[in-house]
CSV table of C-alpha atoms and ligand atoms in Angstrom, one decimal:
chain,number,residue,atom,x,y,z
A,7,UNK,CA,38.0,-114.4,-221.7
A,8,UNK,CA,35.5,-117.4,-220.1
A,9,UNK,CA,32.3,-115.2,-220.8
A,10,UNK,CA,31.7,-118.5,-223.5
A,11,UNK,CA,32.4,-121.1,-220.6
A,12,UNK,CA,30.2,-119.6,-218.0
A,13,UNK,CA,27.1,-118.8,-220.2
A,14,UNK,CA,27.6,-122.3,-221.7
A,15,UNK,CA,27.9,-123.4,-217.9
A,16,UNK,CA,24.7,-121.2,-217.4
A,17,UNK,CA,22.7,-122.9,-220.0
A,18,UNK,CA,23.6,-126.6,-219.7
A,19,UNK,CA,23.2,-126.6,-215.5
A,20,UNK,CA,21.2,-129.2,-214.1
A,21,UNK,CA,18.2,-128.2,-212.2
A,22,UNK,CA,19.0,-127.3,-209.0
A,23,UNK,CA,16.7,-127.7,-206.4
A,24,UNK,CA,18.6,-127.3,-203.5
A,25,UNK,CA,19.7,-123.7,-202.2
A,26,UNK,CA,22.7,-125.9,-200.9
A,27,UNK,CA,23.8,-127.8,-204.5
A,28,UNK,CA,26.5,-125.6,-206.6
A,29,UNK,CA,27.8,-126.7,-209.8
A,30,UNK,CA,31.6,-126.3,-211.0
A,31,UNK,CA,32.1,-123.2,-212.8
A,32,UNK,CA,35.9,-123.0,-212.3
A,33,UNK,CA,39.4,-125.2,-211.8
A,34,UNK,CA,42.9,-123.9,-211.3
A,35,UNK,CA,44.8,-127.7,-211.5
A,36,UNK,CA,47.4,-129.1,-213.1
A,37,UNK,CA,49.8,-127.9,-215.7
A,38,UNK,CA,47.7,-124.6,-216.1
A,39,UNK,CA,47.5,-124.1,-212.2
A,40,UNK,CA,48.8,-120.5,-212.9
A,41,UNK,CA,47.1,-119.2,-216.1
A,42,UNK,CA,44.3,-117.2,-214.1
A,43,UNK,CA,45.9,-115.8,-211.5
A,44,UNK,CA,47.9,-112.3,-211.3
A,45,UNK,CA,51.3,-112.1,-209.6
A,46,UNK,CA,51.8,-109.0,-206.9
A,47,UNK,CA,54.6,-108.0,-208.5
A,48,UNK,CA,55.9,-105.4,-205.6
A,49,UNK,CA,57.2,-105.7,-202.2
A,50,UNK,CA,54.6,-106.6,-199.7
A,51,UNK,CA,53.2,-102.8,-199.2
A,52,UNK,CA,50.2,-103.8,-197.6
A,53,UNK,CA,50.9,-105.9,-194.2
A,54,UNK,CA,54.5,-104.3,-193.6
A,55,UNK,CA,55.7,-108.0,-194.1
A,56,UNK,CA,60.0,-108.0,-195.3
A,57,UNK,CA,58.8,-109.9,-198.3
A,58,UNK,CA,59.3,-109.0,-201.8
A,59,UNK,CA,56.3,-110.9,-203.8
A,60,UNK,CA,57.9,-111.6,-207.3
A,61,UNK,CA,56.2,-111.2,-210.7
A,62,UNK,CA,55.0,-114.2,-212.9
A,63,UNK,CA,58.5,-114.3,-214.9
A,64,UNK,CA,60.6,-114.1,-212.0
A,65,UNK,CA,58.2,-117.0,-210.2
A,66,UNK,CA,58.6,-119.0,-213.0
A,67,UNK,CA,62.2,-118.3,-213.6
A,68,UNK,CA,63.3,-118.5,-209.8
A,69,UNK,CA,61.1,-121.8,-209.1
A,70,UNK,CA,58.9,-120.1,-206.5
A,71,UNK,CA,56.2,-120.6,-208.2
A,72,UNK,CA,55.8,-123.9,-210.4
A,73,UNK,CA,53.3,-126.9,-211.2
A,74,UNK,CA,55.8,-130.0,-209.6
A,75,UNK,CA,56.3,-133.5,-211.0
A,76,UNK,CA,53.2,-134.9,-209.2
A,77,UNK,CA,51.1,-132.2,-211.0
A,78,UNK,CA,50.7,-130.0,-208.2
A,79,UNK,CA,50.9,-126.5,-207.7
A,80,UNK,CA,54.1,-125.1,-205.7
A,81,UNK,CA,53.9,-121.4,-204.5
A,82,UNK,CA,57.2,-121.0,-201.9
A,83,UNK,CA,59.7,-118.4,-200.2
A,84,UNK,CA,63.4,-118.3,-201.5
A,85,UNK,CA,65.2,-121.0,-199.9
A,86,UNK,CA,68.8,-120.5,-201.3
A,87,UNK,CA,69.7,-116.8,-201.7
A,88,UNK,CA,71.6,-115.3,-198.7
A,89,UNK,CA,69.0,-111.9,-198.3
A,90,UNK,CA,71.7,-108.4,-197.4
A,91,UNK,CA,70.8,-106.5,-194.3
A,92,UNK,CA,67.9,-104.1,-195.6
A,93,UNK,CA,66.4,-106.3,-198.1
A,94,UNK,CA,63.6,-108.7,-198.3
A,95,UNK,CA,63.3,-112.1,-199.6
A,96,UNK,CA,61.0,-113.3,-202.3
A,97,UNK,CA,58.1,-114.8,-202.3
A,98,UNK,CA,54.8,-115.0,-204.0
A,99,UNK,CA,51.7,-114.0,-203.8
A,100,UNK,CA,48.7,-114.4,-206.5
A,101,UNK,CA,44.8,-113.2,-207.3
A,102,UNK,CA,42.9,-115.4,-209.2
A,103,UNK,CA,41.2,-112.9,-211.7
A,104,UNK,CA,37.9,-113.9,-211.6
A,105,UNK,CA,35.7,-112.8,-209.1
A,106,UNK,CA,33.1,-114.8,-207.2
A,107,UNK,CA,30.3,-113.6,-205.5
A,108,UNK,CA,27.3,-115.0,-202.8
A,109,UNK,CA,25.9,-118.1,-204.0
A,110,UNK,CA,29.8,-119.8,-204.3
A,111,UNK,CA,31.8,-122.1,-203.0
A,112,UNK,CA,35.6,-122.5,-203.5
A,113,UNK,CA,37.5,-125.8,-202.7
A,114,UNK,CA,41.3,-125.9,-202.1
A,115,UNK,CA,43.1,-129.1,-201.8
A,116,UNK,CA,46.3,-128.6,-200.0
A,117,UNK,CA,49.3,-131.4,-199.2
A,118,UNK,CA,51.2,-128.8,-197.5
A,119,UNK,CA,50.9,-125.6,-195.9
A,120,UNK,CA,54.1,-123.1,-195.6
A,121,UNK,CA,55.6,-123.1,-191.5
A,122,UNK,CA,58.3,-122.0,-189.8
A,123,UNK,CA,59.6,-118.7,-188.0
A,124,UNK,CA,58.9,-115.0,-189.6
A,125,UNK,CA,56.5,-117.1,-192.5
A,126,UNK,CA,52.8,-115.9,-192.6
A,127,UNK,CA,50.6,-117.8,-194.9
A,128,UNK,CA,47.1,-117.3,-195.4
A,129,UNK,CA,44.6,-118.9,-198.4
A,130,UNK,CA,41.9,-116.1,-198.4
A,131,UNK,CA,39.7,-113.7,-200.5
A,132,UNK,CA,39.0,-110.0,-200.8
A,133,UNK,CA,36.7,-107.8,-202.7
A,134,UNK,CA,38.2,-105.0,-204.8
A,135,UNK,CA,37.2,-102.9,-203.3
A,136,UNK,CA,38.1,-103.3,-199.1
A,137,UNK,CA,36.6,-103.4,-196.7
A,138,UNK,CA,33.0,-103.1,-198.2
A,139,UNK,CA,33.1,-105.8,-200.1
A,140,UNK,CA,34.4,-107.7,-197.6
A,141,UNK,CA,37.5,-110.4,-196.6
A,142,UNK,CA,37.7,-114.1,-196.0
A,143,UNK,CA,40.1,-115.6,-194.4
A,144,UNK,CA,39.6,-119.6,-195.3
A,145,UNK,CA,43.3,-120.4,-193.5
A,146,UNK,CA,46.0,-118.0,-192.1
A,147,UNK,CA,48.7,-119.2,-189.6
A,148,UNK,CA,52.0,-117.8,-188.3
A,149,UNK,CA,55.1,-119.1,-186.7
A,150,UNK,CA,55.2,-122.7,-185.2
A,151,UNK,CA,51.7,-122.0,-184.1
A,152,UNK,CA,49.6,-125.2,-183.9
A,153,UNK,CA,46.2,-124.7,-184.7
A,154,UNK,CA,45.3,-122.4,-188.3
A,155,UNK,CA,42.6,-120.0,-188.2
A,156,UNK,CA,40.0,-118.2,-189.7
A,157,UNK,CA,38.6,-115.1,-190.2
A,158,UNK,CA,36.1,-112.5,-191.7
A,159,UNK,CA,37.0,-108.7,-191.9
A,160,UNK,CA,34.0,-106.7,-193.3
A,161,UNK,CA,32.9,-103.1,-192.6
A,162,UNK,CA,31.1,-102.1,-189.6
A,163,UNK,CA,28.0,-103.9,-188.2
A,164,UNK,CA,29.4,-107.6,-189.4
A,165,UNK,CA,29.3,-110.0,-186.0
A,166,UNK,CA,29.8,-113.7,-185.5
A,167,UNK,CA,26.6,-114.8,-183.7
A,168,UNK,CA,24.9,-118.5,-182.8
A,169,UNK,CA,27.2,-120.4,-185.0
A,170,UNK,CA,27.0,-123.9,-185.6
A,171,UNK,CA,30.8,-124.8,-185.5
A,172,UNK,CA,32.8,-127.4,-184.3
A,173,UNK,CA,35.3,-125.1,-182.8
A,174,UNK,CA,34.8,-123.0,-179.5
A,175,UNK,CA,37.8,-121.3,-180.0
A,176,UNK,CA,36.5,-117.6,-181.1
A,177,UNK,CA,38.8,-115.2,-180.2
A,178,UNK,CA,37.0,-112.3,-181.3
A,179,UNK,CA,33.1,-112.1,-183.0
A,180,UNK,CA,33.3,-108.3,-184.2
A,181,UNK,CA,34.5,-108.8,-188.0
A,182,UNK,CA,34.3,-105.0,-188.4
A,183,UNK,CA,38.1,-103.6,-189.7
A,184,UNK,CA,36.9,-100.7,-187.5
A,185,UNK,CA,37.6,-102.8,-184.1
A,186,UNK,CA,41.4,-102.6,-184.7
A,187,UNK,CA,40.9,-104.7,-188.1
A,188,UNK,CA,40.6,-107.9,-185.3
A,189,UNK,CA,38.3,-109.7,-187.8
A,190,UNK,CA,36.3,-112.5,-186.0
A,191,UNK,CA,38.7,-115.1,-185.4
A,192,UNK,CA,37.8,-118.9,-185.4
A,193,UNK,CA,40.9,-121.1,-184.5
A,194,UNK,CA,40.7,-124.5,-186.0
A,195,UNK,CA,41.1,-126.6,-183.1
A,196,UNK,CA,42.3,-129.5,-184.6
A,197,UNK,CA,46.1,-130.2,-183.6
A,198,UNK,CA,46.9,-131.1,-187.5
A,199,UNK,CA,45.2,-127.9,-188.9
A,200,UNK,CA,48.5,-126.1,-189.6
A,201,UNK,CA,52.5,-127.0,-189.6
A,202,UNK,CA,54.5,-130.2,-189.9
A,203,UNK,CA,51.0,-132.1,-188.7
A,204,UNK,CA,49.2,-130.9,-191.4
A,205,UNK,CA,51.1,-132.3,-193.8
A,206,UNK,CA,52.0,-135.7,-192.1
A,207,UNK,CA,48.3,-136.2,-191.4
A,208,UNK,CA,47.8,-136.1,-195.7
A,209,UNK,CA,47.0,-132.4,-195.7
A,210,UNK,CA,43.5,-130.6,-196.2
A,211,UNK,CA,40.6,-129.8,-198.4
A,212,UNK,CA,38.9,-126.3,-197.4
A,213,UNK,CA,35.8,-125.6,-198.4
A,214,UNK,CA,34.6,-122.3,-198.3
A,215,UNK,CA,30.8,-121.4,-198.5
A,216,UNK,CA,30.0,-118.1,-198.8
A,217,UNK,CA,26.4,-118.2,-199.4
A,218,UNK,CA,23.1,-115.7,-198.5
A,219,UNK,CA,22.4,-117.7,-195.2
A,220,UNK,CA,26.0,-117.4,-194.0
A,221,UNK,CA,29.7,-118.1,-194.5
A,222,UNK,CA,31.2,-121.1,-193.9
A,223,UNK,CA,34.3,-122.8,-193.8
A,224,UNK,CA,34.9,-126.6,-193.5
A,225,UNK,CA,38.4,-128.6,-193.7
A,226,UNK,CA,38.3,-132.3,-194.7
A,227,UNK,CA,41.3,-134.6,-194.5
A,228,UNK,CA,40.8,-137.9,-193.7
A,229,UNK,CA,36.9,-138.3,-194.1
A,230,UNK,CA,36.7,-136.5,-197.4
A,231,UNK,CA,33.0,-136.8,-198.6
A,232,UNK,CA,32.8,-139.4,-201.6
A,233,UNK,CA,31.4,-136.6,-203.8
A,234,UNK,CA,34.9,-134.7,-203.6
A,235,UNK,CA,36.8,-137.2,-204.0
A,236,UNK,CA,35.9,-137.7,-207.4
A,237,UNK,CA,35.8,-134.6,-209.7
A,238,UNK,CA,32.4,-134.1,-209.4
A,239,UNK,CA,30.9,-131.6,-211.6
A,240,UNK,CA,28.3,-130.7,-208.7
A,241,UNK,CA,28.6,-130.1,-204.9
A,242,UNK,CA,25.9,-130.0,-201.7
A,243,UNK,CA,27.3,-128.3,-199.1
A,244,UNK,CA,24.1,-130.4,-196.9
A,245,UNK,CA,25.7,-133.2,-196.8
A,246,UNK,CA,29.3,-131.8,-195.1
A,247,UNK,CA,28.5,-131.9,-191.9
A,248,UNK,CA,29.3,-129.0,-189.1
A,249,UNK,CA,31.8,-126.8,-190.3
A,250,UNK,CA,35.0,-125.6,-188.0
A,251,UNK,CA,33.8,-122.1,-188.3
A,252,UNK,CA,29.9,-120.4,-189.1
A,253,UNK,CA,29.1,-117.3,-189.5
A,254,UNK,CA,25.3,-117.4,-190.0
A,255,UNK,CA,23.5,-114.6,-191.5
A,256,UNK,CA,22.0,-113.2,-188.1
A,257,UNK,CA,24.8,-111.9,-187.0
A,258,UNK,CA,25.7,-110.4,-190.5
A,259,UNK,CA,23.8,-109.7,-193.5
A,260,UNK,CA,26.3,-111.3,-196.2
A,261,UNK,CA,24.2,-109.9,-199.4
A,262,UNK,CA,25.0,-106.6,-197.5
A,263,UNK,CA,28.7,-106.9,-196.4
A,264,UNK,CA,30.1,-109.6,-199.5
A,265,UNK,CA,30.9,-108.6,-202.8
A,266,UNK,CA,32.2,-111.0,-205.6
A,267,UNK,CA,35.6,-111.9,-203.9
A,268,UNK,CA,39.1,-112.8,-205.7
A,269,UNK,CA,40.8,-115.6,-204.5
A,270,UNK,CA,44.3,-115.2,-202.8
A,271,UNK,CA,47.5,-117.1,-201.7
A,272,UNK,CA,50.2,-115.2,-200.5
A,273,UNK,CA,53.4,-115.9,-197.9
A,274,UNK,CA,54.8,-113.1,-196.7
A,275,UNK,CA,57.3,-112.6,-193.9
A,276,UNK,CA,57.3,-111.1,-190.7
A,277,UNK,CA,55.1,-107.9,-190.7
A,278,UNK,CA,52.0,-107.1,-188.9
A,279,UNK,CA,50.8,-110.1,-187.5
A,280,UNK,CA,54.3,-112.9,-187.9
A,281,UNK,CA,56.7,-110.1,-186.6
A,282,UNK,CA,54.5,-108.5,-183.7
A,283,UNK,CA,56.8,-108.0,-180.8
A,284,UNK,CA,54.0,-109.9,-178.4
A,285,UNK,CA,53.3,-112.4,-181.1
A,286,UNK,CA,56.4,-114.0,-182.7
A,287,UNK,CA,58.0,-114.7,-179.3
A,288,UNK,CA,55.2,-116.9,-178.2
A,289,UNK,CA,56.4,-119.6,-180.5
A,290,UNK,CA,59.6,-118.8,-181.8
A,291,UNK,CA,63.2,-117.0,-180.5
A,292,UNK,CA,65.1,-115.0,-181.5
A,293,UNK,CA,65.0,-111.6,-183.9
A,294,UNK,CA,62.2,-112.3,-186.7
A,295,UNK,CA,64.0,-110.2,-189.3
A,296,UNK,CA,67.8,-110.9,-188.3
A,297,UNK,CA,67.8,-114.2,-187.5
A,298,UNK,CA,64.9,-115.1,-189.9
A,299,UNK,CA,65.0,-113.3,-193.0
A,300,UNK,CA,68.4,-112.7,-193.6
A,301,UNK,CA,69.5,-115.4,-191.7
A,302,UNK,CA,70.0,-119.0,-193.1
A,303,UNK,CA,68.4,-119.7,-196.2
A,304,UNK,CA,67.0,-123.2,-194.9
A,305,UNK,CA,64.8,-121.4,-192.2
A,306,UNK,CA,62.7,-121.3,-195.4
A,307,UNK,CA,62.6,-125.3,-196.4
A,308,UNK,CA,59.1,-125.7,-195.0
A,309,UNK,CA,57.5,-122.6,-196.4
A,310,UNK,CA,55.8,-123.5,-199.2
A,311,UNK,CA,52.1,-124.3,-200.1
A,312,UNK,CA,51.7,-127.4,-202.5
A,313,UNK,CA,47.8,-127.7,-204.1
A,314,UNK,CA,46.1,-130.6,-205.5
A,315,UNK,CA,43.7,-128.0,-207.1
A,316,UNK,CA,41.4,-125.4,-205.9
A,317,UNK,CA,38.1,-125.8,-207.6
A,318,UNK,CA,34.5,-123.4,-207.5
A,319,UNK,CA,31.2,-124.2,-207.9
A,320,UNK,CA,28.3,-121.7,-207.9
A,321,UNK,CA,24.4,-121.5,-207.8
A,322,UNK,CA,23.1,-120.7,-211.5
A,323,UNK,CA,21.6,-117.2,-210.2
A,324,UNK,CA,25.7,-116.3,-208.9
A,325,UNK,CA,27.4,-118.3,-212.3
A,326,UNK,CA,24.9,-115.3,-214.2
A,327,UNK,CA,26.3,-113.0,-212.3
A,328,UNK,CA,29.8,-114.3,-212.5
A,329,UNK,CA,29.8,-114.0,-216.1
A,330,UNK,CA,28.7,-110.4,-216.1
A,331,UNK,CA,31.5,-109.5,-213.2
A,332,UNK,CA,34.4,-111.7,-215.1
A,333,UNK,CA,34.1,-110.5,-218.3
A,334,UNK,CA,32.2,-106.9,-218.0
A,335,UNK,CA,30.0,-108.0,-220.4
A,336,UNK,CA,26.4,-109.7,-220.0
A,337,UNK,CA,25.4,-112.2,-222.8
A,338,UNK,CA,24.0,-109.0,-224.7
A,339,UNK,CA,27.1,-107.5,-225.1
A,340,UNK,CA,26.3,-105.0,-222.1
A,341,UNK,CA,29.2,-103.2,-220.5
A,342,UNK,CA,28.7,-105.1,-216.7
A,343,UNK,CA,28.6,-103.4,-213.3
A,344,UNK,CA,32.7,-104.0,-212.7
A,345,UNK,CA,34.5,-104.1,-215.9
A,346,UNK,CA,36.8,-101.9,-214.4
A,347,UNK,CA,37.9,-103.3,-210.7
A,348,UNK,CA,41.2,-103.3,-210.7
A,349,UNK,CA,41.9,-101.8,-207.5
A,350,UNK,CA,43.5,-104.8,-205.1
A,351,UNK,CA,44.1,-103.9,-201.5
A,352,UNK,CA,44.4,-105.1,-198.3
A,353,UNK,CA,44.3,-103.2,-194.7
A,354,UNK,CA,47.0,-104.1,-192.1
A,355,UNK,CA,45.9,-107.3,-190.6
A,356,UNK,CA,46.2,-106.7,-186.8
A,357,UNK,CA,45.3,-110.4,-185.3
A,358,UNK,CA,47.7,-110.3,-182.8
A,359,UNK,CA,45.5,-108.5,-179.6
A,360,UNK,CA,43.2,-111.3,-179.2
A,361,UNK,CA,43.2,-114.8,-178.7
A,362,UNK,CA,46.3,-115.7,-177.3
B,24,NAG,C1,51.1,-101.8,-203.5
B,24,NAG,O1,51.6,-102.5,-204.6
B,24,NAG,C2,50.7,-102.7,-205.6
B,24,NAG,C3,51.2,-103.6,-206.7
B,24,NAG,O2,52.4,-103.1,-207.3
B,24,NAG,C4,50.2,-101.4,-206.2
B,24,NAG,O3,49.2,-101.6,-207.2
B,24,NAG,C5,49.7,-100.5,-205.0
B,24,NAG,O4,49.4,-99.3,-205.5
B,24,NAG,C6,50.6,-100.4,-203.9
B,24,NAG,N1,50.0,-99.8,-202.8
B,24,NAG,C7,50.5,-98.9,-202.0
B,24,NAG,C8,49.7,-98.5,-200.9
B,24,NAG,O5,51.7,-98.5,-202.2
B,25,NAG,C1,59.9,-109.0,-213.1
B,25,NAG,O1,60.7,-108.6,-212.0
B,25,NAG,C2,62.1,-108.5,-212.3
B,25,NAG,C3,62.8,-108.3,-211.0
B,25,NAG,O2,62.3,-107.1,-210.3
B,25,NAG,C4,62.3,-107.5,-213.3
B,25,NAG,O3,63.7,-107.4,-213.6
B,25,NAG,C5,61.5,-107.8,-214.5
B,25,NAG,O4,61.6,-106.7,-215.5
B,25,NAG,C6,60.0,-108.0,-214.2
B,25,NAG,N1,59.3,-108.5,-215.3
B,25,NAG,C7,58.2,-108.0,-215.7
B,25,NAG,C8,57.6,-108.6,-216.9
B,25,NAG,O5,57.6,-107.1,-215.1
B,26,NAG,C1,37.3,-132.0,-213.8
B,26,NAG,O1,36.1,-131.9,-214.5
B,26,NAG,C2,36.0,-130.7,-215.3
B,26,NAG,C3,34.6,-130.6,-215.9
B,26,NAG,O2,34.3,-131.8,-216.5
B,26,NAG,C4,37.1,-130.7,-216.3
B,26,NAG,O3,37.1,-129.5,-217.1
B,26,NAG,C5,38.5,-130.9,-215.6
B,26,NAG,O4,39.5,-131.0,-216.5
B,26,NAG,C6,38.4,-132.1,-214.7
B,26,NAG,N1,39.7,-132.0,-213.9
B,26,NAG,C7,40.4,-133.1,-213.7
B,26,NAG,C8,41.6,-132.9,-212.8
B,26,NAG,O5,40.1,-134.2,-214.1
B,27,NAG,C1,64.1,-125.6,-200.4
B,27,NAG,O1,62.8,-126.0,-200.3
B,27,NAG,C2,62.4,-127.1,-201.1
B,27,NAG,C3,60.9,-127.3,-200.8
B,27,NAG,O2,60.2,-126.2,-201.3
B,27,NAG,C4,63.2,-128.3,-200.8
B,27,NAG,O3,62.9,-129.3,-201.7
B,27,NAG,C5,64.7,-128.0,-200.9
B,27,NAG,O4,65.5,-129.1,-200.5
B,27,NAG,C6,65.0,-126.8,-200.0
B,27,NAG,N1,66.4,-126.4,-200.0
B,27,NAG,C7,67.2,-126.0,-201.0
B,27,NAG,C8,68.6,-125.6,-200.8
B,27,NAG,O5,66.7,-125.9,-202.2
B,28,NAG,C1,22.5,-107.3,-219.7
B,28,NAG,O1,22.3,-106.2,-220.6
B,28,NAG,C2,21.0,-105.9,-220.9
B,28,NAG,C3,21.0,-104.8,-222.0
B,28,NAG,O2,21.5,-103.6,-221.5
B,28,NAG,C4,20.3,-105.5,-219.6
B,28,NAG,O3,18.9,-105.2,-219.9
B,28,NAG,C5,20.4,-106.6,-218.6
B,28,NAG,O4,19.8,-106.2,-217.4
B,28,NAG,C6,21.8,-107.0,-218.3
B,28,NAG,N1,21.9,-108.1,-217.5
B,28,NAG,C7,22.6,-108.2,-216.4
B,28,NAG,C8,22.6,-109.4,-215.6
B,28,NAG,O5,23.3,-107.2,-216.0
B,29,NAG,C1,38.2,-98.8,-217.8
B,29,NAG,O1,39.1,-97.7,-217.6
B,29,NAG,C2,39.8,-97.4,-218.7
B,29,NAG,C3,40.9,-96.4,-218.3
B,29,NAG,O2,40.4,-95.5,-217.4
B,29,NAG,C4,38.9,-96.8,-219.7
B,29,NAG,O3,39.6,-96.4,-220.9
B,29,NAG,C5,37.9,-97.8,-220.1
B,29,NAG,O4,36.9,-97.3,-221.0
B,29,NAG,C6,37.1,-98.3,-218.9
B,29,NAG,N1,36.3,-99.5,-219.2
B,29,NAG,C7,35.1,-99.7,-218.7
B,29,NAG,C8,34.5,-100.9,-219.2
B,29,NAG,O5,34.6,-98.9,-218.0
């Protein structure tokens, strides 16, 4: 499917001389926001949430998911069906289908992020195959919380040690799944990093780096770097100044714990980490479920992410491997290391014992 567009990506690259430049080997914008991403398709079965995360026909058909008028990409909870005691409510949740391994970087541009009581967004990526290959979580948030945050979840032997980050808000530096799947939580400390401020303040453009030397994560709003604002073909991560959250190498060996990731936006309701009995009272009254979910529609009028674009550059070494992974096929015709990962999961996501 893009085996042509990445080798031809491979072969006309600029020299890079920089371990920190990346070139663009991938957009999801505009009227084709959707074409490379697969819908769930199930009820969330993975983080207990009372969501139901509808297929591509029924996104399309219900408006739930949908490219708007300003050319941006809508993904959003029901907002008008009255949801029956025992059921859930629909919403979406996508996988980009490629994969993307050390040695990228993926850059979302968001104008709003989805808030309110019982909603749990989160932009993030997984490997197929979880925990080994490792989780990022780029932005999660729950509630009428203020500040977003971020995490890693890898297997054991993964810690967040001698960042260089803008936020002292860690909550938790084990990213193993085996410490209660706590992930190593950075909050973003920034009073417009999640909610109604988010969006008044012009939204945010995350950039994620997951590279050999570490992971990082940095969110731009109103001092976005000259070289995204334009659609630059090529990216230097050098020049972007102290990311909110770093998790350099030392701590974890990312060529050890990080496989090629998929790319994830999902909004699900309630559940694990939204719904926790110690959690969702802290910023919100009331019964999650009953006077959420099935409760007036409208609760739901702010849950929706809209995205400029989300654009990903790579280093020619990963865009070679990229190819292989995406298409499961090298350049010779060679059956790749993963033309068959299809299995998507997720553990329960268990934030809630830290950090609060
Ligand atoms: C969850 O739903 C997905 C999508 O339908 C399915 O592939 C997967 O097997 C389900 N997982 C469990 C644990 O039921
Ligand atoms: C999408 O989901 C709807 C509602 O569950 C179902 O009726 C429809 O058959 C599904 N379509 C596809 C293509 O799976
Ligand atoms: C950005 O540049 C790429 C590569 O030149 C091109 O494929 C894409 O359409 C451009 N996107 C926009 C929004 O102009
Ligand atoms: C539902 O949410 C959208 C924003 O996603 C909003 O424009 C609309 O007014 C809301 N309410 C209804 C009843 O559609
Ligand atoms: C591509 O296939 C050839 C032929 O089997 C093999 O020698 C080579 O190592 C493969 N390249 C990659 C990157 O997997
Ligand atoms: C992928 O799995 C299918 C079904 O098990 C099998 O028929 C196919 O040969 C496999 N493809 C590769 C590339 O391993």
């Amino acid at each position: 499917m893009v085996s042509s567009r990445y080798i031809l990506l491979t072969l006309g690259l600029p020299a890079l001389v920089r371990g920190t430049q990346y070139a663009l080997i991938k957009e999801y914008a505009g009227t084709n926001f959707f074409d490379d991403w697969d819908f769930f398709g199930n009820i969330d079965n993975l983080t207990h949430g009372d969501a139901t995360f509808v297929n591509a026909s029924q996104a399309a058909s219900d408006r739930l998911a949908f490219v708007n008028s300003a050319g941006n990409a809508i993904m959003k909870v029901d907002n008008t069906t009255v949801v029956p005691l025992n059921s859930k409510r629909d919403t979406v949740r996508i996988t980009s289908k490629d994969l993307f391994g050390v040695g990228s970087v993926w850059i979302a541009d968001m104008l709003h992020v989805p808030f309110g009581c019982s909603v749990w967004p989160a932009f993030w990526s997984s490997a197929p195959a979880w925990p080994t290959g490792g989780e990022i979580d780029t932005f999660e948030g729950v509630n009428m919380v203020l500040n977003a945050q971020m995490a890693l979840h890898t297997d054991p032997g993964c810690t967040l040690v001698d960042p260089t980050q803008t936020s002292s808000r860690v909550t938790s530096t084990d990213c193993s799944v085996a410490n209660q799947n706590l992930g190593c939580v950075v909050k973003n400390p920034d009073p417009n990093s999640y909610g109604a401020a988010f969006a008044a303040a012009g939204g945010g453009m995350f950039v994620t780096e997951l590279a050999s030397t570490g992971i990082s994560c940095v969110v731009f709003r109103a001092n976005i770097p000259s070289s995204l604002q334009k659609n630059s073909t090529i990216v230097d991560t050098s020049t972007f100044g102290v990311p909110v959250a770093n998790y350099p190498a030392g701590g974890c060996n990312i060529d050890k714990f990080f496989q090629p990731q998929n790319l994830i936006f999902d909004i699900t309701l309630c559940g694990d980490f939204a719904g926790n009995s110690e959690i969702f009272p802290q910023t919100c009254s009331g019964s999650c479920y009953n006077d959420f979910v099935i409760g007036p529609p409208r609760n739901y009028d702010n849950a929706y992410f809209e995205v400029r674009s989300v654009r990903v550059f790579g280093t020619s070494s990963a865009i070679e491997v990229e190819a292989v992974l995406n298409t499961g096929r090298n350049s010779t015709g060679t059956v790749g290391p993963s033309g068959n990962q299809t299995v998507r999961r997720r553990g329960t996501r268990m934030h809630w014992s830290v950090g609060h």
